[in-house]
Coordinates of C-alpha atoms in Angstrom, one line a residue:
Chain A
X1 CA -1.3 -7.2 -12.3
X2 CA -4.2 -8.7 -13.9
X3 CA -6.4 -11.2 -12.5
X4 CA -5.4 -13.8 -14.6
X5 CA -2.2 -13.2 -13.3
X6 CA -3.2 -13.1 -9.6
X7 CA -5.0 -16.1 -10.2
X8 CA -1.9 -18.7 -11.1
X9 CA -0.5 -17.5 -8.1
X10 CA -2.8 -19.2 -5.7
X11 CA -2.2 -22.4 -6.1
X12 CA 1.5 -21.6 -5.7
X13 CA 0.9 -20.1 -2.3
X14 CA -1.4 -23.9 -1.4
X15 CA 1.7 -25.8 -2.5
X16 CA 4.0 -24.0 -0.1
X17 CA 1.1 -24.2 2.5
X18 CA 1.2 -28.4 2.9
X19 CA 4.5 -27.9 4.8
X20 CA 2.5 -29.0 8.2
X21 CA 2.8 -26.7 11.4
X22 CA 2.9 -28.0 14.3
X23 CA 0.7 -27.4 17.4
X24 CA 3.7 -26.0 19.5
X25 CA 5.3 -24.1 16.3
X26 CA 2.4 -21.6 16.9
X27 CA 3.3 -19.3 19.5
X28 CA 4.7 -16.6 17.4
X29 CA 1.5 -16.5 15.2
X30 CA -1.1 -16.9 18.6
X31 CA 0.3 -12.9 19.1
X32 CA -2.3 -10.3 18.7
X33 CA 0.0 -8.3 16.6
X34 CA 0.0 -11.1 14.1
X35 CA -3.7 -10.9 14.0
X36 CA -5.1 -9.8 10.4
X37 CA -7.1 -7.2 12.2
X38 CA -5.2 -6.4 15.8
X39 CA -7.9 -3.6 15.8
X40 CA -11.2 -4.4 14.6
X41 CA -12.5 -1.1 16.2
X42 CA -10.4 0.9 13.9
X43 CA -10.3 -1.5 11.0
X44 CA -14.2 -0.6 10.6
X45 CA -13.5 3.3 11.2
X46 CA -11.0 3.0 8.1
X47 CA -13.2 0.9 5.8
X48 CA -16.2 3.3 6.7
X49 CA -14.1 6.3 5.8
X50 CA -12.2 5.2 2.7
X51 CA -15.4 3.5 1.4
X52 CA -17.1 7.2 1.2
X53 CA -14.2 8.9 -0.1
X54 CA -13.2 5.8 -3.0
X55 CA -15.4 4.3 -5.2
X56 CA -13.8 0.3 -4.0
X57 CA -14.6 -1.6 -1.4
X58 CA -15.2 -4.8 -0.1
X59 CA -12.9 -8.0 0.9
X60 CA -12.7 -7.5 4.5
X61 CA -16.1 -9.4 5.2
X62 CA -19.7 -9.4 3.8
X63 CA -21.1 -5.6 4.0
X64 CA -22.6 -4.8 6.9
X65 CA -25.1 -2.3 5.5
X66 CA -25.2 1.0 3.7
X67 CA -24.9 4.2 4.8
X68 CA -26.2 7.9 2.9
X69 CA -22.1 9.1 2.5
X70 CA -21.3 6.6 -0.6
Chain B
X1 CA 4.1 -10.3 30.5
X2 CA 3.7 -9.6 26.9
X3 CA 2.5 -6.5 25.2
X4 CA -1.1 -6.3 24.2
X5 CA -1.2 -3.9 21.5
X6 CA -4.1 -4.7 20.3
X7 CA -6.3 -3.3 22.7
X8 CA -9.4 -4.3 20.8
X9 CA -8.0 -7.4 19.5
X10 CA -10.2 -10.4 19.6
X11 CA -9.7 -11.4 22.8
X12 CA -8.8 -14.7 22.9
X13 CA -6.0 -13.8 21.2
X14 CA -4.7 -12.3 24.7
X15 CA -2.2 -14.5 26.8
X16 CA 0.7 -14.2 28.5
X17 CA 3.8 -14.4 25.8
X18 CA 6.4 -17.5 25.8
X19 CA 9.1 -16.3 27.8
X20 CA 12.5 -17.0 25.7
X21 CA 14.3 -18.3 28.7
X22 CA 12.1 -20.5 29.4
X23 CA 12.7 -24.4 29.4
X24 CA 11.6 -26.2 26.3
X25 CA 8.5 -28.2 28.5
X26 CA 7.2 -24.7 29.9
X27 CA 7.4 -23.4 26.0
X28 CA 5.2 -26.2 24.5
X29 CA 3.3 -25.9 27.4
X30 CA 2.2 -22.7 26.8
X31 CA 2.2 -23.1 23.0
X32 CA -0.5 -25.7 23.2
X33 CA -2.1 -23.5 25.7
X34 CA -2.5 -20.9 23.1
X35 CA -2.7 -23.5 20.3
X36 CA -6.9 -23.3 19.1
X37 CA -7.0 -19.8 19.8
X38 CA -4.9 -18.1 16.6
X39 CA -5.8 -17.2 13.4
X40 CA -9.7 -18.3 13.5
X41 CA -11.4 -19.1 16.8
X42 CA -12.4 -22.2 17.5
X43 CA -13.4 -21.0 21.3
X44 CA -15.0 -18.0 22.9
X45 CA -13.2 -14.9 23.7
X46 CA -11.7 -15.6 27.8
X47 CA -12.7 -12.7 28.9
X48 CA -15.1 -9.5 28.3
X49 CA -13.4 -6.6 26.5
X50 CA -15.3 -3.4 26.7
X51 CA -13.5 -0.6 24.3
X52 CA -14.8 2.9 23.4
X53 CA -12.8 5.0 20.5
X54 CA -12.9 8.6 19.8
X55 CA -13.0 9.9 15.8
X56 CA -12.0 12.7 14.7
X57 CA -12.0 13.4 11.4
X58 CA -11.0 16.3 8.8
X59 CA -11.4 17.0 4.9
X60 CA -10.4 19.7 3.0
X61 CA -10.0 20.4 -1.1
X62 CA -8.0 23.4 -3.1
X63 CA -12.1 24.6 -3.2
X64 CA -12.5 25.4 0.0
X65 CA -14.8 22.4 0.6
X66 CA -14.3 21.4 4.3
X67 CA -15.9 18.9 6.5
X68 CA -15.5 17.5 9.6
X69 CA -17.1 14.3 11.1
X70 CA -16.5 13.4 14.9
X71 CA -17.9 10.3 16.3
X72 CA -17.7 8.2 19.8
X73 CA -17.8 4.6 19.0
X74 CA -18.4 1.5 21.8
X75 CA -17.9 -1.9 21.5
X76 CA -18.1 -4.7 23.7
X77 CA -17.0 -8.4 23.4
X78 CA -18.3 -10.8 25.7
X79 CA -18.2 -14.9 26.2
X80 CA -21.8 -16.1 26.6
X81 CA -21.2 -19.8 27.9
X82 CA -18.5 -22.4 26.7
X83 CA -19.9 -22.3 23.2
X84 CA -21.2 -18.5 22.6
X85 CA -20.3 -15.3 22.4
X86 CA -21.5 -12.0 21.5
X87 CA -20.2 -8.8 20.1
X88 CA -21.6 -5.3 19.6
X89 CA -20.9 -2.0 18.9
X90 CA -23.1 1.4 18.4
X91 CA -21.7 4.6 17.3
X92 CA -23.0 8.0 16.9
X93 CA -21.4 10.1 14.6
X94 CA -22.5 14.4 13.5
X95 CA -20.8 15.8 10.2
X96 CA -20.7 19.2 10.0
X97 CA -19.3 21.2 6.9
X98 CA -19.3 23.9 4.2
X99 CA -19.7 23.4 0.7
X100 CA -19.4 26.2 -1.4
X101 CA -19.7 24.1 -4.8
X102 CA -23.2 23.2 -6.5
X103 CA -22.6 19.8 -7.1
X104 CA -21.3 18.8 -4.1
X105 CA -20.5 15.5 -2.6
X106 CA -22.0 15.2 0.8
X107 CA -25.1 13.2 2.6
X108 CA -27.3 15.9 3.4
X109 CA -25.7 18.4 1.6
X110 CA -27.1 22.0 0.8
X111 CA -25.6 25.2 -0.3
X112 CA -26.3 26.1 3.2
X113 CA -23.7 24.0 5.0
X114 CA -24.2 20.3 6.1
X115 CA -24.9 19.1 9.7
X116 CA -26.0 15.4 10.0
X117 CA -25.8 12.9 12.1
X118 CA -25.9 9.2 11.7
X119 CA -26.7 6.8 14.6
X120 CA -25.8 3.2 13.8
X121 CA -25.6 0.0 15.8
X122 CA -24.5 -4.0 14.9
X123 CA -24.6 -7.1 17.1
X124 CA -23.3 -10.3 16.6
X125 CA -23.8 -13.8 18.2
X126 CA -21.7 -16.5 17.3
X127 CA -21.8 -20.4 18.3
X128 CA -18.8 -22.8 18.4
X129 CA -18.2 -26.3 17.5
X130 CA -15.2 -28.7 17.9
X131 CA -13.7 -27.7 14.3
X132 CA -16.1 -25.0 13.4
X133 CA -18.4 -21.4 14.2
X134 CA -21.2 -20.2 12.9
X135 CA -22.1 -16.7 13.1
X136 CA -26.0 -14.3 12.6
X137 CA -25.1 -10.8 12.4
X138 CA -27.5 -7.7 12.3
X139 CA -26.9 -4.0 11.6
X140 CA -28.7 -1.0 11.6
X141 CA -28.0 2.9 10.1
X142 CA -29.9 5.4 10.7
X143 CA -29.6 9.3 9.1
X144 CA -32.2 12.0 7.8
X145 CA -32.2 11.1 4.8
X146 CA -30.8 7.7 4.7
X147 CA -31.7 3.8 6.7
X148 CA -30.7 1.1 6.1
X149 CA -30.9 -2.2 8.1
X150 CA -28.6 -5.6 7.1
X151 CA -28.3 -8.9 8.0
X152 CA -25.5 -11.4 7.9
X153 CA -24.4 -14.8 8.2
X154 CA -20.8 -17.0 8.8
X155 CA -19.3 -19.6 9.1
X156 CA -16.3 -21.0 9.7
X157 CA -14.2 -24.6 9.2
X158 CA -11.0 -25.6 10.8
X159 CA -8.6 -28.1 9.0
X160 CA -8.0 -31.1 11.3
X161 CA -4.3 -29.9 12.4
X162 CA -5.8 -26.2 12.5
X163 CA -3.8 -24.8 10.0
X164 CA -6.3 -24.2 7.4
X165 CA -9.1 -22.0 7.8
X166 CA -12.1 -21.7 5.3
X167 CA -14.7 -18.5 5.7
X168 CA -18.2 -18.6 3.8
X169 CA -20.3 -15.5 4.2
X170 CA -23.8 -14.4 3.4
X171 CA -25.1 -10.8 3.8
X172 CA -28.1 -8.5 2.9
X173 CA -28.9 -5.3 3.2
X174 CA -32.2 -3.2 2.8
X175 CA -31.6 0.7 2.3
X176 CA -33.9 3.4 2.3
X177 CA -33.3 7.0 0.0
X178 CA -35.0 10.1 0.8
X179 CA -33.6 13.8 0.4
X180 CA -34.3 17.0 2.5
X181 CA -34.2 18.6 -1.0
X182 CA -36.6 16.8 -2.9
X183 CA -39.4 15.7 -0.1
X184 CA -41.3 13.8 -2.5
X185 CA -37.6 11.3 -3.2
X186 CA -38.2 7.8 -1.5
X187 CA -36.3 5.0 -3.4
X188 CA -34.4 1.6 -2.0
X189 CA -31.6 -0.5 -2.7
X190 CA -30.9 -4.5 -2.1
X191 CA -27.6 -5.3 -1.6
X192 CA -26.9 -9.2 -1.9
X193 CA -23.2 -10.5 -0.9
X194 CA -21.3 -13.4 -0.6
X195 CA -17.4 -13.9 0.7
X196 CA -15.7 -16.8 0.5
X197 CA -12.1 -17.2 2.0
X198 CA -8.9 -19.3 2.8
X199 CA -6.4 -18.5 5.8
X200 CA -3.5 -20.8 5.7
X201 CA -0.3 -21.0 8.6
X202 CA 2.5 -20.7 5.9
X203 CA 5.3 -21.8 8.7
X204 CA 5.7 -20.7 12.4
X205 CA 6.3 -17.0 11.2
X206 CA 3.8 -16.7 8.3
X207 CA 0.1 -16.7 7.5
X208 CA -1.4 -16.1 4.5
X209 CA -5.5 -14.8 3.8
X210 CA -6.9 -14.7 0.9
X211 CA -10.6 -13.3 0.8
X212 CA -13.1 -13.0 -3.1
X213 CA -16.1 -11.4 -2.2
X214 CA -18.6 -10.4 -4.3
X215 CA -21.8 -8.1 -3.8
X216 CA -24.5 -8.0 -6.3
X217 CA -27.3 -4.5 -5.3
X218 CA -29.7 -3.0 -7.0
X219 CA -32.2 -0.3 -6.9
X220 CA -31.5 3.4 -6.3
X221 CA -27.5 4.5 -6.6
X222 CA -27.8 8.2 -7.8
X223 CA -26.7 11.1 -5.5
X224 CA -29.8 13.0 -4.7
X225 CA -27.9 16.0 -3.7
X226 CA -26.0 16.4 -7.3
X227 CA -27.5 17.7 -9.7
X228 CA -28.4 15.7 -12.8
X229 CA -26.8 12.5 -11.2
X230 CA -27.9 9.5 -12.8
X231 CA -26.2 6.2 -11.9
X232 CA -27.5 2.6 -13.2
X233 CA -30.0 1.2 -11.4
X234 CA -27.1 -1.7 -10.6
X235 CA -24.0 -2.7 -9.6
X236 CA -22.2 -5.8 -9.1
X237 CA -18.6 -5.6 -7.2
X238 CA -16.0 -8.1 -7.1
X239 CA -12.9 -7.2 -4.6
X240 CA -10.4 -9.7 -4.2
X241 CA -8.6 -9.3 -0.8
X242 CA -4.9 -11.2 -0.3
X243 CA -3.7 -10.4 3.5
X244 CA 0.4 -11.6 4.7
X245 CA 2.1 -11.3 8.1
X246 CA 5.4 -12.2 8.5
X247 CA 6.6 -12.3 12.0
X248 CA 10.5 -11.4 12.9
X249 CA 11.9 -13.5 16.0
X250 CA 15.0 -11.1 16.6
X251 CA 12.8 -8.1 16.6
X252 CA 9.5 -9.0 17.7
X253 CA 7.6 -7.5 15.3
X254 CA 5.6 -8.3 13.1
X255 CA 4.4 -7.0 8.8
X256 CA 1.7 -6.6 7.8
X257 CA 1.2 -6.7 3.5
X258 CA -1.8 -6.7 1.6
X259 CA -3.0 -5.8 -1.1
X260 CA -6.5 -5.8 -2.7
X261 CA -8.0 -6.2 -6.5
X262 CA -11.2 -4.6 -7.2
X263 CA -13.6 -4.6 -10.3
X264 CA -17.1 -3.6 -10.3
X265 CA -19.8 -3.3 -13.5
X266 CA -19.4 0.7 -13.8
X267 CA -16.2 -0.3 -15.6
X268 CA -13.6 1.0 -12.1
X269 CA -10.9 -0.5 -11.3
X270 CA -9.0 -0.5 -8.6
X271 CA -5.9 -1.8 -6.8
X272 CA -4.7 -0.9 -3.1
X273 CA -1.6 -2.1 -1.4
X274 CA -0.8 -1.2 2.1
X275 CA 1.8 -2.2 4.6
X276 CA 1.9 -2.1 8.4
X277 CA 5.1 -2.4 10.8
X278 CA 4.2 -3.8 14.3
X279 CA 6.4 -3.4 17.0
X280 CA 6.9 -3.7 20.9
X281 CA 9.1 -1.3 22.7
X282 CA 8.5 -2.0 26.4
X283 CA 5.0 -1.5 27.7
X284 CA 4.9 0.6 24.3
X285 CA 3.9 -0.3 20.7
X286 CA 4.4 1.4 17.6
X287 CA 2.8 0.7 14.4
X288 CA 3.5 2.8 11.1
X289 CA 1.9 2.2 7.9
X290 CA 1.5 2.8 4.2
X291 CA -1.4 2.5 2.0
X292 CA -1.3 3.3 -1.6
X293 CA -4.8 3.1 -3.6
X294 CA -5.3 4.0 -7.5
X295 CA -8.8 3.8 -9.5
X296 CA -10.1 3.9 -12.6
X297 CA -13.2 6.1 -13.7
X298 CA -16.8 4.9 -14.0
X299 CA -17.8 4.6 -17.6
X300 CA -20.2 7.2 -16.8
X301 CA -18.0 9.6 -15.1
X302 CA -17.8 13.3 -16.5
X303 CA -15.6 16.3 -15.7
X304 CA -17.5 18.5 -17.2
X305 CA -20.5 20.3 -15.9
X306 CA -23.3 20.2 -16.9
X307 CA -23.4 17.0 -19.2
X308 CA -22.9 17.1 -22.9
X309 CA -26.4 15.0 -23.3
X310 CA -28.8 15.2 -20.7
X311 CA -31.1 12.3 -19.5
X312 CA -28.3 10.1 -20.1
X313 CA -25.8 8.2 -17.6
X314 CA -23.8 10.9 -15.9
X315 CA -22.4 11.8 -12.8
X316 CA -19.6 14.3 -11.9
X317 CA -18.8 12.9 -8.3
X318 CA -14.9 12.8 -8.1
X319 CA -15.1 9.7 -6.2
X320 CA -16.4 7.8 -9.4
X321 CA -13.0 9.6 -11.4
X322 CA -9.3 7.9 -12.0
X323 CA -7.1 9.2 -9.5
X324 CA -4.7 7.5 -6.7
X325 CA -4.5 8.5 -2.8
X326 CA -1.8 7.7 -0.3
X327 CA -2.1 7.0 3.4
X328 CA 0.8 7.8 6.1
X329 CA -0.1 6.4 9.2
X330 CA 1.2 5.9 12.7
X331 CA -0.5 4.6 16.0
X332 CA 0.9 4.6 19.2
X333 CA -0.1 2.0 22.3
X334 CA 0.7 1.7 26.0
X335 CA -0.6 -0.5 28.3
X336 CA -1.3 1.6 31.6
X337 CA -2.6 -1.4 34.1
X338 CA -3.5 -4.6 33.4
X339 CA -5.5 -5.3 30.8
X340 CA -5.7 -1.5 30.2
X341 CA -4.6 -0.7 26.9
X342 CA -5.0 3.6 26.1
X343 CA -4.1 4.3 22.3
X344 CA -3.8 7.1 19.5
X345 CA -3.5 6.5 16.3
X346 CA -3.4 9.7 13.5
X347 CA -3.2 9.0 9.6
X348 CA -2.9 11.2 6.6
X349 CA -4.6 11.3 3.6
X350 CA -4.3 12.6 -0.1
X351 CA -5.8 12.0 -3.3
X352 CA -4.3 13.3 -6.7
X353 CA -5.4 12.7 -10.0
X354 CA -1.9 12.5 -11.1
X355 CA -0.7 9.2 -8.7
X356 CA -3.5 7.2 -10.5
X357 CA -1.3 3.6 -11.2
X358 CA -0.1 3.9 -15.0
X359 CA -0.6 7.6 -15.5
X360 CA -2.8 10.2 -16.5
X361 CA -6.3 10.8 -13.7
X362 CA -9.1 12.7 -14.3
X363 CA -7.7 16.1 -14.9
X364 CA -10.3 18.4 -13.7
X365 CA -9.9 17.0 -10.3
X366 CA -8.4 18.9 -7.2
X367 CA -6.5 17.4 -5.0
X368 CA -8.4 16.4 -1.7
X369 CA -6.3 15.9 1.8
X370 CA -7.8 14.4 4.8
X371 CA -6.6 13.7 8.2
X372 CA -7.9 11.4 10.9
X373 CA -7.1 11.1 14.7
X374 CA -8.6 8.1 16.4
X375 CA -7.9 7.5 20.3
X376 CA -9.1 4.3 22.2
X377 CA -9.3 3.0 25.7
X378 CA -9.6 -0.9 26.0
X379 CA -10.5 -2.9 29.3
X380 CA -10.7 -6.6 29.3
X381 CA -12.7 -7.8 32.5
X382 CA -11.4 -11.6 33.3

């Protein structure tokens, strides 16, 4: 997909995002396992090791410094 | 009492589940009890959560090239006062390996065999408003032959009827170069970057992320343990991250889908998609995934050694060739008290020139197999 692509898409996902949810409506998405990272600890591992053996990276957050494997 | 599989999840993300049975008043009860907590934290973790994991990992190519890297990591979460809270984590890790080619791959690579060991630490404070957070975060790395020390700032804005989340980031990061092969090497890089994302509550079962962030380095990039590597003296990265859970009521589970557009100035490209099952069996949890990545070569990327034209660009690291990898992954959790959560997790990894997305990789590359085993012990003290 190109970005172009990718990009046209966004505003479709904010349009289907004003549907309001309601305070009570959130117990299903308050569960850990619904968390983007359920476990940051081995989130970070991951990222670490793929970012030395790919030449991508990034998204997750803003780098938290380099390191002599990439 | 509900499940906590994830042991180092933030921890205010930790409460006792909704019971089905329960009467409607005793549900909304508790869902407003969890209500500013989800997603994005608008309040400090409730509790300190103190978690160690153990690494082990393995690589191995067709060549013979092995190395292994085994590494205890800490990490500790902890609420300051009604407004703060801090997290840190340190890790040591030693690499040890044998490369039998000349122009190998590794940090602190000789023909010899490789031992190294990188010590690294990061701590994070962050303060809370009504609607908002604001993070400072520092980092430190520390190797032979490599140091580097970053900074990093956050913050965070909560839509009025918290369904909208907005992330701005700032980070920088000041690395050092040296090599145990060529004493006289000293060089730096400057890494600038920015994030900037959007998490929006799609309906009671769905959440949607969507993070662009962008770095911007320059200084030294080349491999000083491969010969006649020369890299530009730049690079600028673009990665474009889109995260979405769905969460299924009959089941309890939860899926995890994202995928992940990348672009940088040395002409790769790159896509990765990746899913994640998560589900609850009893005090158990199991939680397979899939990832699927594919790049394109740097423009500067050779298979052939030595170069054609020396003095120019060049570099014959496979990690800047086209090829595509897959991940097969499976972690299991149990909680063995309360709020004692032991886990293992074990993934496997390959990388083939021929699953590049579209077609042909770079053909002179082996195929490379890794495995990692990760297992973690989490304790939140209330």
């Amino acid at each position: 997909m190109t970005l172009s692509r990718y990009l046209i898409l966004l505003p479709l996902i904010l349009l289907a995002a004003c549907s309001s949810v309601e305070p009570w409506q959130k117990g299903h998405l308050a569960k850990p396992k619904m968390a983007f990272d359920p476990d940051p600890l081995s989130a970070r591992l991951k990222q670490h090791i793929y970012a030395s053996k790919e030449a991508a990276s990034g998204g997750e957050g803003v780098a938290a410094g380099g390191c002599g494997c990439n | 009492m509900q499940l906590d599989l994830a042991p180092s999840a933030a921890p205010e993300q930790r409460r006792d589940s909704i019971d089905p049975a329960a009467t409607l008043g005793l549900l909304m009860a508790a869902a407003l009890a969890i209500t500013p907590e989800y997603a994005s934290a608008a309040t400090p973790p409730d509790g300190t959560l103190v978690g160690i994991k153990y690494l082990d990992y393995l690589d191995y190519s067709q060549e013979g090239d092995r190395m292994r890297v085994s590494a205890p990591l800490l990490y500790l979460s902890a609420p300051l006062s009604d407004a703060m809270a801090m997290e840190a984590s340190a890790t040591v890790d030693s690499m040890s390996g044998a490369s039998p080619e000349f122009h190998n791959t590794l940090s602190g690579a000789s023909k010899r065999g490789i031992h190294d060991r990188r010590t690294a630490a990061d701590a994070k404070l962050r303060r809370y408003f009504e609607r908002s957070n604001f993070a400072v975060g520092i980092a430190h790395s520390d190797e032979n032959d490599y140091r580097s020390n970053a900074a990093n700032l956050e913050g965070q804005w909560l839509s009025a009827n918290q369904n909208t989340t907005l992330t701005v980031g700032l980070g920088y990061s000041d690395d050092h170069i040296s090599s145990e092969n060529q004493p006289k090497l000293h060089e730096t890089r400057h890494t600038r970057s920015v994030l900037a994302g959007l998490t929006q509550v799609l309906s009671p079962d769905d959440i949607l992320q969507s993070n662009l962030s962008y770095s911007d380095g320059d200084g030294y990039f080349s491999d000083p343990y491969k010969a006649l590597d020369k890299r530009p003296a730049s690079r600028h990265q673009l990665a474009w991250l889109t995260r979405y859970n769905h969460y299924f009521t009959p089941l309890d589970a939860a899926l995890h889908l994202d995928y992940r557009y990348y672009r940088d100035s040395w002409n790769v490209r790159s896509h990765t998609l990746q899913a994640s099952w998560h589900q609850d069996i009893g005090s158990w949890s199991v939680i397979p995934s899939l990832r699927y990545y594919s790049q394109s070569a740097a423009s500067f990327y050779s298979d052939r050694f030595p170069p054609a034209k020396f003095g120019t660009l060049y570099s014959a690291d496979h990690r800047l060739g086209a090829f595509g990898a897959l991940t097969l992954g499976v972690k299991l959790a149990k909680i063995i008290a309360t709020d004692l959560v032991i886990d293992i997790q074990a993934e496997f990894y390959q990388q083939r020139s021929s699953w590049k997305l579209g077609g042909e990789g770079s053909p002179s590359l082996q195929p490379m197999s890794a495995r990692i085993i990760m297992i973690g012990l989490n304790k939140t003290f209330r």
